[in-house]
Amino acid sequence: MANISDPSDVFVSTISKEHDIVMGALYSIFCLLSLMGNCILLLVAYHKRSTLKPAEFFIINLSISDLGMTLSLFPLAIPSTFSHRWLFGEITCQLYAMCGVLFGLCSLTNLTALSSVCCLKVCFPNHGNKFSSSHARVLVVGVWCYASLFALGPLAKWGHYSPEPYGTACCIDWLAPNHEILALSYIICLFFFCYALPCTIIFLSYTFILLTVRGSRQAVQQHVSPQTKSTNAHTLIVKLSVAVCMGFLAAWSPYAAVAMWAAFGDATQVPPDAFALAAVFAKSSTIYNPVVYLLCKPNFRECLYRDTSMLRQRLYRGSPHLEPKERLGVASQRSKDMSVSTRLSNGQQDSYGACLQCIENTELCHVTSPQRTACVLTGSGYREVTVSQLPAQAQADLV
C-alpha cells in the first residue's frame, strides 16, 4: 500500500469505474435500509423500554453501533465511489477508518456478550435468572470500552490507518506488518482478540445451548418454556441471536480472510477487487439486526404495528385535504365500525349503537328498536318515512 502522505496516488480508485458505480449503488441501498431499519428498531425499543428484558439491551446496543457505522461511513463512501477517488483528505480518512473499526468491533463484541448471556440463561438457569438489567448495562459499557481500545490504537501509533487498496475508503494498514514490528503486534492482537476469540465464544455458547436443549428436556423447561411467558421470550431471543450472529459473521468473514491474506501473505498478490468485494459484504452487516428482530420477534412486531397504526390515524385525522363534511363522514364511519365490532363481541341486538353520533352526543341518543321505512315519491325525488307515518290504506297495501 502506498504512503498516505501522497494523496494524489493513494486516494485514486484502483478498480474500474463500473465496479465503483456498482459499489456506490449497493452502498446507497445499504444506507437507506440500515437507516430505516435501525431507527425503527430503536423507536420500538424506546416505546417498550419499561418491559425490555436484559438480553434485549444488547439488541438495542447492536442497533446503535450499526446506526453509528451507517452515519459515519456511508455518507463518505458513497460520493467517493461515484467519483472514482477518495474525496475527503487524509485527516477524514483517519477518522473514517477509526469509526469503521470502532463500530465494527463493537457489533462483534456485542454479539459475543449476547451469546454468553443466552448461554448463561439457558445452560445455567440458577445463575442466569440473577442476570438483571443493571448487569446488562455494565456489559454494554464494557463492550464500548473494549472496542475503543483497538479503535484508538492506530491513532496512538500502535498500528496504522491508511487508504484501502481499492482507493475509495480507509481502514487499517494491512501491509504495515511486513515492515514494522509494532504494527505486526497490533494486527496479531486484533485478529486474536477481536475475531478469533469472539467467534470461538459465540460458537461455543450456541453449541452448549444446543446440547442443553437436546440433552435435558427438564433443564430446558426450567428456563425456556416453563409456566411463565418471559422464558418463552428468552428462547426466541436465542434463536434470533443465532440468526443475527450468523449473518454478521458471514458478512465480515470475507474481509477478515482478505485482510489476513494481505497482512501475513504476499500482499502484492491480493487484488484490489477482492478488498472491494469484501468491504461490500462487511458493510451489509448493518441491515441484518433490524430485519431479523422487526420481522421475527412478536413483541417488537406488535409494538411496531401499534405505533404505525396510531401514526396513520393521526395523519388521516389531521389531514388538511379532507373537507369538514368528509371528516364528519370518516368519524361517523369509525363510530359505526366501533358499534358493530362491540355488538359482534358482546352479543347485543342490532339496535345497539344505531346512533352514529353516540360517542360525541350521548345525551341525544335513544336506543330504539329498528323500524320499517318506505320511500315516498314526490315529483322527481323521493323521501324516506317510517311505515307508521303512512295512511292506514297505504300501510295495508304495503302489508
CSV table of C-alpha atoms in Angstrom, one decimal:
chain,number,residue,atom,x,y,z
A,1,MET,CA,0.0,0.0,0.0
A,2,ALA,CA,1.3,3.4,-0.8
A,3,ASN,CA,2.2,6.1,1.8
A,4,ILE,CA,-0.8,8.1,2.9
A,5,SER,CA,1.1,11.3,2.7
A,6,ASP,CA,0.9,11.2,-1.1
A,7,PRO,CA,-2.9,11.6,-1.7
A,8,SER,CA,-2.5,12.0,-5.4
A,9,ASP,CA,-1.6,8.3,-5.6
A,10,VAL,CA,-3.3,6.5,-2.7
A,11,PHE,CA,-6.7,8.3,-2.9
A,12,VAL,CA,-7.4,7.3,-6.6
A,13,SER,CA,-9.5,4.3,-7.2
A,14,THR,CA,-7.6,1.2,-8.4
A,15,ILE,CA,-10.7,-0.6,-9.6
A,16,SER,CA,-12.8,0.1,-12.7
A,17,LYS,CA,-15.4,2.9,-12.8
A,18,GLU,CA,-18.1,0.3,-13.5
A,19,HIS,CA,-17.2,-1.5,-10.3
A,20,ASP,CA,-17.1,1.7,-8.4
A,21,ILE,CA,-20.6,2.6,-9.6
A,22,VAL,CA,-21.9,-0.8,-8.6
A,23,MET,CA,-20.4,-0.3,-5.1
A,24,GLY,CA,-21.9,3.1,-4.8
A,25,ALA,CA,-25.3,1.8,-5.7
A,26,LEU,CA,-25.1,-1.0,-3.2
A,27,TYR,CA,-23.8,1.3,-0.5
A,28,SER,CA,-26.8,3.6,-1.2
A,29,ILE,CA,-29.2,0.7,-0.8
A,30,PHE,CA,-27.5,-0.5,2.4
A,31,CYS,CA,-27.5,3.1,3.8
A,32,LEU,CA,-31.2,3.5,3.2
A,33,LEU,CA,-32.2,0.1,4.6
A,34,SER,CA,-29.9,0.5,7.6
A,35,LEU,CA,-31.3,4.0,8.4
A,36,MET,CA,-34.9,2.9,8.2
A,37,GLY,CA,-34.4,-0.5,10.0
A,38,ASN,CA,-32.3,0.7,12.9
A,39,CYS,CA,-34.2,3.9,13.5
A,40,ILE,CA,-37.5,1.9,13.6
A,41,LEU,CA,-36.0,-0.7,15.9
A,42,LEU,CA,-34.7,2.0,18.3
A,43,LEU,CA,-38.1,3.7,18.2
A,44,VAL,CA,-39.9,0.5,19.0
A,45,ALA,CA,-37.4,-0.3,21.8
A,46,TYR,CA,-38.0,3.2,23.2
A,47,HIS,CA,-41.7,2.7,23.3
A,48,LYS,CA,-41.4,-0.6,25.1
A,49,ARG,CA,-38.5,0.5,27.3
A,50,SER,CA,-40.3,-0.4,30.5
A,51,THR,CA,-40.7,-4.0,29.5
A,52,LEU,CA,-37.2,-4.6,28.0
A,53,LYS,CA,-35.5,-7.8,29.1
A,54,PRO,CA,-31.8,-7.8,30.0
A,55,ALA,CA,-30.8,-9.7,26.8
A,56,GLU,CA,-32.7,-7.1,24.7
A,57,PHE,CA,-30.2,-4.4,25.8
A,58,PHE,CA,-27.6,-6.0,23.6
A,59,ILE,CA,-30.1,-5.9,20.6
A,60,ILE,CA,-30.5,-2.2,21.2
A,61,ASN,CA,-26.8,-1.6,21.5
A,62,LEU,CA,-26.1,-3.6,18.3
A,63,SER,CA,-28.6,-1.3,16.5
A,64,ILE,CA,-26.9,1.8,17.9
A,65,SER,CA,-23.5,0.6,16.6
A,66,ASP,CA,-25.0,-0.3,13.2
A,67,LEU,CA,-26.5,3.1,13.0
A,68,GLY,CA,-23.2,4.7,14.0
A,69,MET,CA,-21.5,2.9,11.2
A,70,THR,CA,-24.2,3.9,8.7
A,71,LEU,CA,-24.0,7.6,9.6
A,72,SER,CA,-20.2,7.8,9.8
A,73,LEU,CA,-19.2,5.6,6.8
A,74,PHE,CA,-21.8,5.7,4.1
A,75,PRO,CA,-22.0,9.5,3.6
A,76,LEU,CA,-18.3,9.5,2.8
A,77,ALA,CA,-18.0,6.2,0.9
A,78,ILE,CA,-20.9,6.8,-1.5
A,79,PRO,CA,-19.8,10.0,-3.1
A,80,SER,CA,-16.2,8.7,-3.2
A,81,THR,CA,-17.1,5.6,-5.1
A,82,PHE,CA,-19.2,7.5,-7.6
A,83,SER,CA,-16.3,10.0,-8.0
A,84,HIS,CA,-13.8,7.2,-8.5
A,85,ARG,CA,-11.5,8.6,-5.7
A,86,TRP,CA,-11.5,9.4,-2.0
A,87,LEU,CA,-12.8,13.0,-1.7
A,88,PHE,CA,-12.2,14.0,1.9
A,89,GLY,CA,-8.5,14.1,2.6
A,90,GLU,CA,-6.1,12.4,5.0
A,91,ILE,CA,-7.5,13.5,8.4
A,92,THR,CA,-11.0,12.5,7.4
A,93,CYS,CA,-9.5,9.2,6.2
A,94,GLN,CA,-8.1,8.5,9.6
A,95,LEU,CA,-11.4,9.3,11.3
A,96,TYR,CA,-13.3,7.2,8.8
A,97,ALA,CA,-11.1,4.2,9.5
A,98,MET,CA,-11.3,4.7,13.2
A,99,CYS,CA,-15.2,4.8,13.1
A,100,GLY,CA,-15.2,1.7,10.9
A,101,VAL,CA,-13.1,-0.3,13.4
A,102,LEU,CA,-14.9,1.1,16.4
A,103,PHE,CA,-18.4,0.3,15.3
A,104,GLY,CA,-17.5,-3.0,13.6
A,105,LEU,CA,-15.7,-4.3,16.7
A,106,CYS,CA,-18.5,-3.0,18.9
A,107,SER,CA,-21.0,-5.0,17.0
A,108,LEU,CA,-19.0,-8.2,17.1
A,109,THR,CA,-18.2,-7.8,20.8
A,110,ASN,CA,-21.8,-7.0,21.5
A,111,LEU,CA,-22.9,-10.3,19.7
A,112,THR,CA,-20.3,-12.1,21.8
A,113,ALA,CA,-21.7,-10.7,25.0
A,114,LEU,CA,-25.3,-11.6,23.9
A,115,SER,CA,-24.4,-15.2,23.1
A,116,SER,CA,-22.7,-15.5,26.5
A,117,VAL,CA,-25.8,-14.2,28.3
A,118,CYS,CA,-28.1,-16.5,26.3
A,119,CYS,CA,-25.8,-19.4,27.2
A,120,LEU,CA,-25.8,-18.4,30.9
A,121,LYS,CA,-29.6,-18.2,31.0
A,122,VAL,CA,-30.3,-21.5,29.2
A,123,CYS,CA,-27.4,-23.7,30.4
A,124,PHE,CA,-27.1,-22.3,33.9
A,125,PRO,CA,-30.6,-21.0,34.8
A,126,ASN,CA,-29.8,-20.7,38.5
A,127,HIS,CA,-27.2,-18.1,37.7
A,128,GLY,CA,-28.8,-16.8,34.6
A,129,ASN,CA,-32.0,-15.8,36.4
A,130,LYS,CA,-30.0,-13.4,38.5
A,131,PHE,CA,-28.8,-11.5,35.4
A,132,SER,CA,-30.5,-8.2,35.6
A,133,SER,CA,-30.8,-5.0,33.5
A,134,SER,CA,-28.1,-3.3,35.6
A,135,HIS,CA,-25.7,-6.2,34.7
A,136,ALA,CA,-26.6,-5.8,31.0
A,137,ARG,CA,-25.9,-2.0,31.2
A,138,VAL,CA,-22.4,-2.7,32.7
A,139,LEU,CA,-21.7,-5.2,30.0
A,140,VAL,CA,-22.8,-2.7,27.3
A,141,VAL,CA,-20.3,-0.1,28.7
A,142,GLY,CA,-17.6,-2.8,28.7
A,143,VAL,CA,-18.3,-3.6,25.0
A,144,TRP,CA,-17.7,0.0,24.0
A,145,CYS,CA,-14.5,0.2,26.1
A,146,TYR,CA,-13.2,-3.0,24.6
A,147,ALA,CA,-13.9,-1.8,21.0
A,148,SER,CA,-12.4,1.7,21.7
A,149,LEU,CA,-9.1,0.2,22.9
A,150,PHE,CA,-8.4,-1.3,19.5
A,151,ALA,CA,-10.0,1.6,17.5
A,152,LEU,CA,-7.8,4.2,19.2
A,153,GLY,CA,-4.6,2.1,19.0
A,154,PRO,CA,-3.6,3.2,15.5
A,155,LEU,CA,-4.1,6.9,16.4
A,156,ALA,CA,-1.6,6.3,19.2
A,157,LYS,CA,0.9,4.8,16.8
A,158,TRP,CA,0.0,1.2,17.6
A,159,GLY,CA,-0.7,0.1,14.1
A,160,HIS,CA,-1.7,2.4,11.3
A,161,TYR,CA,-4.8,3.6,9.4
A,162,SER,CA,-4.4,4.2,5.6
A,163,PRO,CA,-6.5,4.1,2.4
A,164,GLU,CA,-7.9,0.7,1.3
A,165,PRO,CA,-6.1,-1.0,-1.6
A,166,TYR,CA,-9.0,-0.1,-3.8
A,167,GLY,CA,-8.6,3.6,-3.0
A,168,THR,CA,-12.1,5.0,-2.2
A,169,ALA,CA,-12.2,4.2,1.5
A,170,CYS,CA,-9.9,3.9,4.5
A,171,CYS,CA,-9.2,1.2,7.1
A,172,ILE,CA,-6.3,-0.5,8.9
A,173,ASP,CA,-3.0,-0.6,7.0
A,174,TRP,CA,-2.8,-4.3,6.4
A,175,LEU,CA,0.6,-4.1,4.7
A,176,ALA,CA,2.4,-2.4,7.7
A,177,PRO,CA,3.2,-5.8,9.4
A,178,ASN,CA,5.5,-6.6,6.5
A,179,HIS,CA,8.0,-3.9,7.6
A,180,GLU,CA,7.1,-2.8,11.2
A,181,ILE,CA,7.0,-4.9,14.4
A,182,LEU,CA,4.6,-2.7,16.3
A,183,ALA,CA,2.1,-2.8,13.5
A,184,LEU,CA,2.5,-6.6,13.4
A,185,SER,CA,1.7,-6.9,17.1
A,186,TYR,CA,-1.4,-4.8,16.6
A,187,ILE,CA,-2.6,-7.0,13.7
A,188,ILE,CA,-2.0,-10.2,15.7
A,189,CYS,CA,-3.8,-8.9,18.8
A,190,LEU,CA,-6.6,-7.6,16.6
A,191,PHE,CA,-7.0,-10.9,14.8
A,192,PHE,CA,-6.9,-13.0,18.0
A,193,PHE,CA,-8.9,-10.8,20.5
A,194,CYS,CA,-11.3,-9.2,18.1
A,195,TYR,CA,-12.1,-12.0,15.7
A,196,ALA,CA,-10.8,-15.5,16.6
A,197,LEU,CA,-11.7,-15.2,20.3
A,198,PRO,CA,-15.2,-13.7,19.8
A,199,CYS,CA,-16.1,-16.2,17.1
A,200,THR,CA,-15.0,-19.0,19.4
A,201,ILE,CA,-17.1,-17.8,22.3
A,202,ILE,CA,-20.1,-17.4,20.0
A,203,PHE,CA,-19.7,-20.9,18.6
A,204,LEU,CA,-19.2,-22.5,22.0
A,205,SER,CA,-22.1,-20.6,23.6
A,206,TYR,CA,-24.6,-21.7,21.0
A,207,THR,CA,-23.1,-25.2,20.9
A,208,PHE,CA,-23.7,-25.5,24.7
A,209,ILE,CA,-27.2,-24.2,24.2
A,210,LEU,CA,-27.9,-26.8,21.6
A,211,LEU,CA,-26.5,-29.6,23.7
A,212,THR,CA,-28.6,-28.4,26.7
A,213,VAL,CA,-31.7,-28.3,24.7
A,214,ARG,CA,-31.2,-31.8,23.2
A,215,GLY,CA,-29.8,-33.5,26.3
A,216,SER,CA,-32.0,-32.3,29.1
A,217,ARG,CA,-35.6,-31.5,28.3
A,218,GLN,CA,-36.2,-30.9,32.0
A,219,ALA,CA,-33.5,-28.4,32.2
A,220,VAL,CA,-34.9,-26.6,29.2
A,221,GLN,CA,-38.3,-26.5,30.7
A,222,GLN,CA,-36.9,-24.8,33.8
A,223,HIS,CA,-35.9,-21.8,31.7
A,224,VAL,CA,-37.0,-22.0,28.1
A,225,SER,CA,-40.7,-22.8,28.3
A,226,PRO,CA,-41.9,-23.2,31.9
A,227,GLN,CA,-45.1,-21.6,33.3
A,228,THR,CA,-44.0,-18.0,32.6
A,229,LYS,CA,-44.1,-16.1,29.4
A,230,SER,CA,-40.7,-14.5,29.9
A,231,THR,CA,-38.9,-17.8,29.4
A,232,ASN,CA,-40.5,-18.3,26.0
A,233,ALA,CA,-39.1,-14.8,25.1
A,234,HIS,CA,-35.6,-16.0,26.1
A,235,THR,CA,-36.0,-19.0,23.8
A,236,LEU,CA,-36.9,-16.7,20.9
A,237,ILE,CA,-34.1,-14.3,21.7
A,238,VAL,CA,-31.7,-17.2,21.5
A,239,LYS,CA,-33.0,-18.2,18.0
A,240,LEU,CA,-32.9,-14.7,16.7
A,241,SER,CA,-29.4,-14.1,18.2
A,242,VAL,CA,-28.1,-17.1,16.3
A,243,ALA,CA,-29.6,-15.7,13.1
A,244,VAL,CA,-28.0,-12.3,13.6
A,245,CYS,CA,-24.6,-13.8,14.6
A,246,MET,CA,-24.6,-16.0,11.5
A,247,GLY,CA,-25.4,-13.0,9.3
A,248,PHE,CA,-22.8,-10.8,10.9
A,249,LEU,CA,-20.0,-13.4,10.7
A,250,ALA,CA,-20.9,-14.2,7.1
A,251,ALA,CA,-20.7,-10.5,6.3
A,252,TRP,CA,-17.3,-9.9,8.0
A,253,SER,CA,-15.5,-13.2,7.4
A,254,PRO,CA,-14.6,-12.4,3.7
A,255,TYR,CA,-13.0,-9.2,4.8
A,256,ALA,CA,-11.1,-10.9,7.6
A,257,ALA,CA,-9.8,-13.5,5.3
A,258,VAL,CA,-8.6,-11.0,2.7
A,259,ALA,CA,-7.0,-8.8,5.4
A,260,MET,CA,-5.1,-11.7,6.9
A,261,TRP,CA,-4.0,-12.7,3.4
A,262,ALA,CA,-2.6,-9.2,2.9
A,263,ALA,CA,-1.0,-9.0,6.4
A,264,PHE,CA,0.7,-12.4,6.6
A,265,GLY,CA,0.9,-13.5,3.0
A,266,ASP,CA,2.2,-11.9,-0.2
A,267,ALA,CA,0.4,-8.6,-0.3
A,268,THR,CA,1.2,-8.0,-3.9
A,269,GLN,CA,-0.9,-11.0,-4.9
A,270,VAL,CA,-4.1,-9.6,-3.3
A,271,PRO,CA,-6.2,-7.9,-6.0
A,272,PRO,CA,-7.9,-4.6,-5.1
A,273,ASP,CA,-11.2,-6.0,-6.3
A,274,ALA,CA,-11.0,-8.7,-3.6
A,275,PHE,CA,-10.8,-6.0,-0.9
A,276,ALA,CA,-13.6,-4.0,-2.6
A,277,LEU,CA,-16.0,-7.0,-2.7
A,278,ALA,CA,-15.1,-8.0,0.9
A,279,ALA,CA,-15.9,-4.4,2.0
A,280,VAL,CA,-19.3,-4.5,0.4
A,281,PHE,CA,-20.1,-7.7,2.3
A,282,ALA,CA,-18.9,-6.2,5.5
A,283,LYS,CA,-21.0,-3.1,5.2
A,284,SER,CA,-24.1,-5.2,4.6
A,285,SER,CA,-23.9,-6.3,8.2
A,286,THR,CA,-25.7,-3.1,9.3
A,287,ILE,CA,-29.1,-4.3,7.9
A,288,TYR,CA,-29.3,-7.8,9.4
A,289,ASN,CA,-30.2,-7.0,13.0
A,290,PRO,CA,-33.3,-4.8,12.4
A,291,VAL,CA,-34.6,-7.1,9.7
A,292,VAL,CA,-34.3,-10.2,11.9
A,293,TYR,CA,-35.8,-8.6,15.0
A,294,LEU,CA,-38.5,-6.5,13.5
A,295,LEU,CA,-39.8,-9.3,11.3
A,296,CYS,CA,-39.4,-12.3,13.6
A,297,LYS,CA,-39.8,-11.0,17.2
A,298,PRO,CA,-43.5,-10.9,18.0
A,299,ASN,CA,-43.5,-8.2,20.7
A,300,PHE,CA,-41.3,-5.9,18.6
A,301,ARG,CA,-43.6,-6.5,15.6
A,302,GLU,CA,-46.7,-5.9,17.6
A,303,CYS,CA,-45.3,-2.6,19.0
A,304,LEU,CA,-44.3,-1.5,15.5
A,305,TYR,CA,-47.8,-2.3,14.1
A,306,ARG,CA,-49.4,-0.4,17.0
A,307,ASP,CA,-47.1,2.7,16.5
A,308,THR,CA,-47.7,2.8,12.7
A,309,SER,CA,-51.5,2.4,13.2
A,310,MET,CA,-51.6,5.3,15.7
A,311,LEU,CA,-49.4,7.5,13.3
A,312,ARG,CA,-51.6,6.6,10.4
A,313,GLN,CA,-54.8,7.6,12.3
A,314,ARG,CA,-53.3,10.9,13.4
A,315,LEU,CA,-52.2,11.8,9.9
A,316,TYR,CA,-55.5,10.8,8.5
A,317,ARG,CA,-57.5,12.7,11.2
A,318,GLY,CA,-55.5,15.9,10.8
A,319,SER,CA,-55.1,15.8,7.0
A,320,PRO,CA,-55.9,19.3,5.6
A,321,HIS,CA,-57.1,17.7,2.3
A,322,LEU,CA,-60.3,16.5,4.0
A,323,GLU,CA,-63.3,18.8,4.0
A,324,PRO,CA,-65.3,19.2,7.2
A,325,LYS,CA,-68.1,17.0,5.8
A,326,GLU,CA,-65.6,14.4,4.8
A,327,ARG,CA,-64.1,14.4,8.2
A,328,LEU,CA,-67.5,14.0,9.8
A,329,GLY,CA,-68.2,11.1,7.4
A,330,VAL,CA,-64.9,9.5,8.4
A,331,ALA,CA,-65.7,9.9,12.1
A,332,SER,CA,-69.2,8.6,11.6
A,333,GLN,CA,-67.9,5.5,9.8
A,334,ARG,CA,-65.4,4.9,12.5
A,335,SER,CA,-68.1,5.2,15.2
A,336,LYS,CA,-70.2,2.8,13.2
A,337,ASP,CA,-67.4,0.3,12.9
A,338,MET,CA,-66.8,0.6,16.6
A,339,SER,CA,-70.5,-0.1,17.4
A,340,VAL,CA,-70.6,-3.0,15.0
A,341,SER,CA,-67.5,-4.6,16.5
A,342,THR,CA,-68.8,-4.1,20.0
A,343,ARG,CA,-72.1,-5.7,19.1
A,344,LEU,CA,-70.4,-8.7,17.5
A,345,SER,CA,-68.2,-9.2,20.5
A,346,ASN,CA,-70.8,-9.0,23.3
A,347,GLY,CA,-73.9,-10.3,21.5
A,348,GLN,CA,-76.0,-7.1,21.7
A,349,GLN,CA,-79.0,-6.7,19.4
A,350,ASP,CA,-78.8,-4.8,16.1
A,351,SER,CA,-80.3,-1.6,17.6
A,352,TYR,CA,-77.2,-1.3,19.9
A,353,GLY,CA,-75.1,1.6,18.6
A,354,ALA,CA,-77.7,2.6,16.0
A,355,CYS,CA,-77.0,6.3,16.6
A,356,LEU,CA,-73.8,7.2,14.7
A,357,GLN,CA,-73.2,10.2,16.9
A,358,CYS,CA,-73.4,8.4,20.2
A,359,ILE,CA,-69.8,8.9,21.1
A,360,GLU,CA,-69.9,12.7,20.8
A,361,ASN,CA,-73.6,13.3,21.8
A,362,THR,CA,-74.6,10.7,24.3
A,363,GLU,CA,-77.5,12.7,25.8
A,364,LEU,CA,-79.2,12.9,22.3
A,365,CYS,CA,-79.2,9.2,21.8
A,366,HIS,CA,-82.2,7.0,22.4
A,367,VAL,CA,-81.7,3.3,21.7
A,368,THR,CA,-84.8,2.1,19.9
A,369,SER,CA,-85.8,-1.0,18.1
A,370,PRO,CA,-85.3,-0.9,14.3
A,371,GLN,CA,-88.4,0.4,12.3
A,372,ARG,CA,-89.5,-0.3,8.8
A,373,THR,CA,-89.3,2.6,6.4
A,374,ALA,CA,-90.8,3.4,3.0
A,375,CYS,CA,-89.7,5.7,0.1
A,376,VAL,CA,-92.4,8.2,-1.0
A,377,LEU,CA,-92.1,9.7,-4.5
A,378,THR,CA,-92.6,13.5,-4.6
A,379,GLY,CA,-92.2,14.7,-8.2
A,380,SER,CA,-88.7,13.8,-9.4
A,381,GLY,CA,-87.4,13.0,-5.9
A,382,TYR,CA,-88.3,10.9,-3.0
A,383,ARG,CA,-88.2,11.0,0.7
A,384,GLU,CA,-87.9,8.2,3.3
A,385,VAL,CA,-90.5,7.9,6.1
A,386,THR,CA,-91.4,5.2,8.6
A,387,VAL,CA,-94.3,2.9,7.8
A,388,SER,CA,-96.2,4.1,10.9
A,389,GLN,CA,-96.4,7.6,9.4
A,390,LEU,CA,-98.3,6.5,6.3
A,391,PRO,CA,-102.1,6.5,6.0
A,392,ALA,CA,-103.9,3.3,7.0
A,393,GLN,CA,-104.7,2.3,3.5
A,394,ALA,CA,-101.1,2.7,2.4
A,395,GLN,CA,-99.9,0.6,5.3
A,396,ALA,CA,-102.4,-2.1,4.3
A,397,ASP,CA,-101.1,-2.1,0.7
A,398,LEU,CA,-97.5,-2.4,1.9
A,399,VAL,CA,-98.5,-5.4,4.1
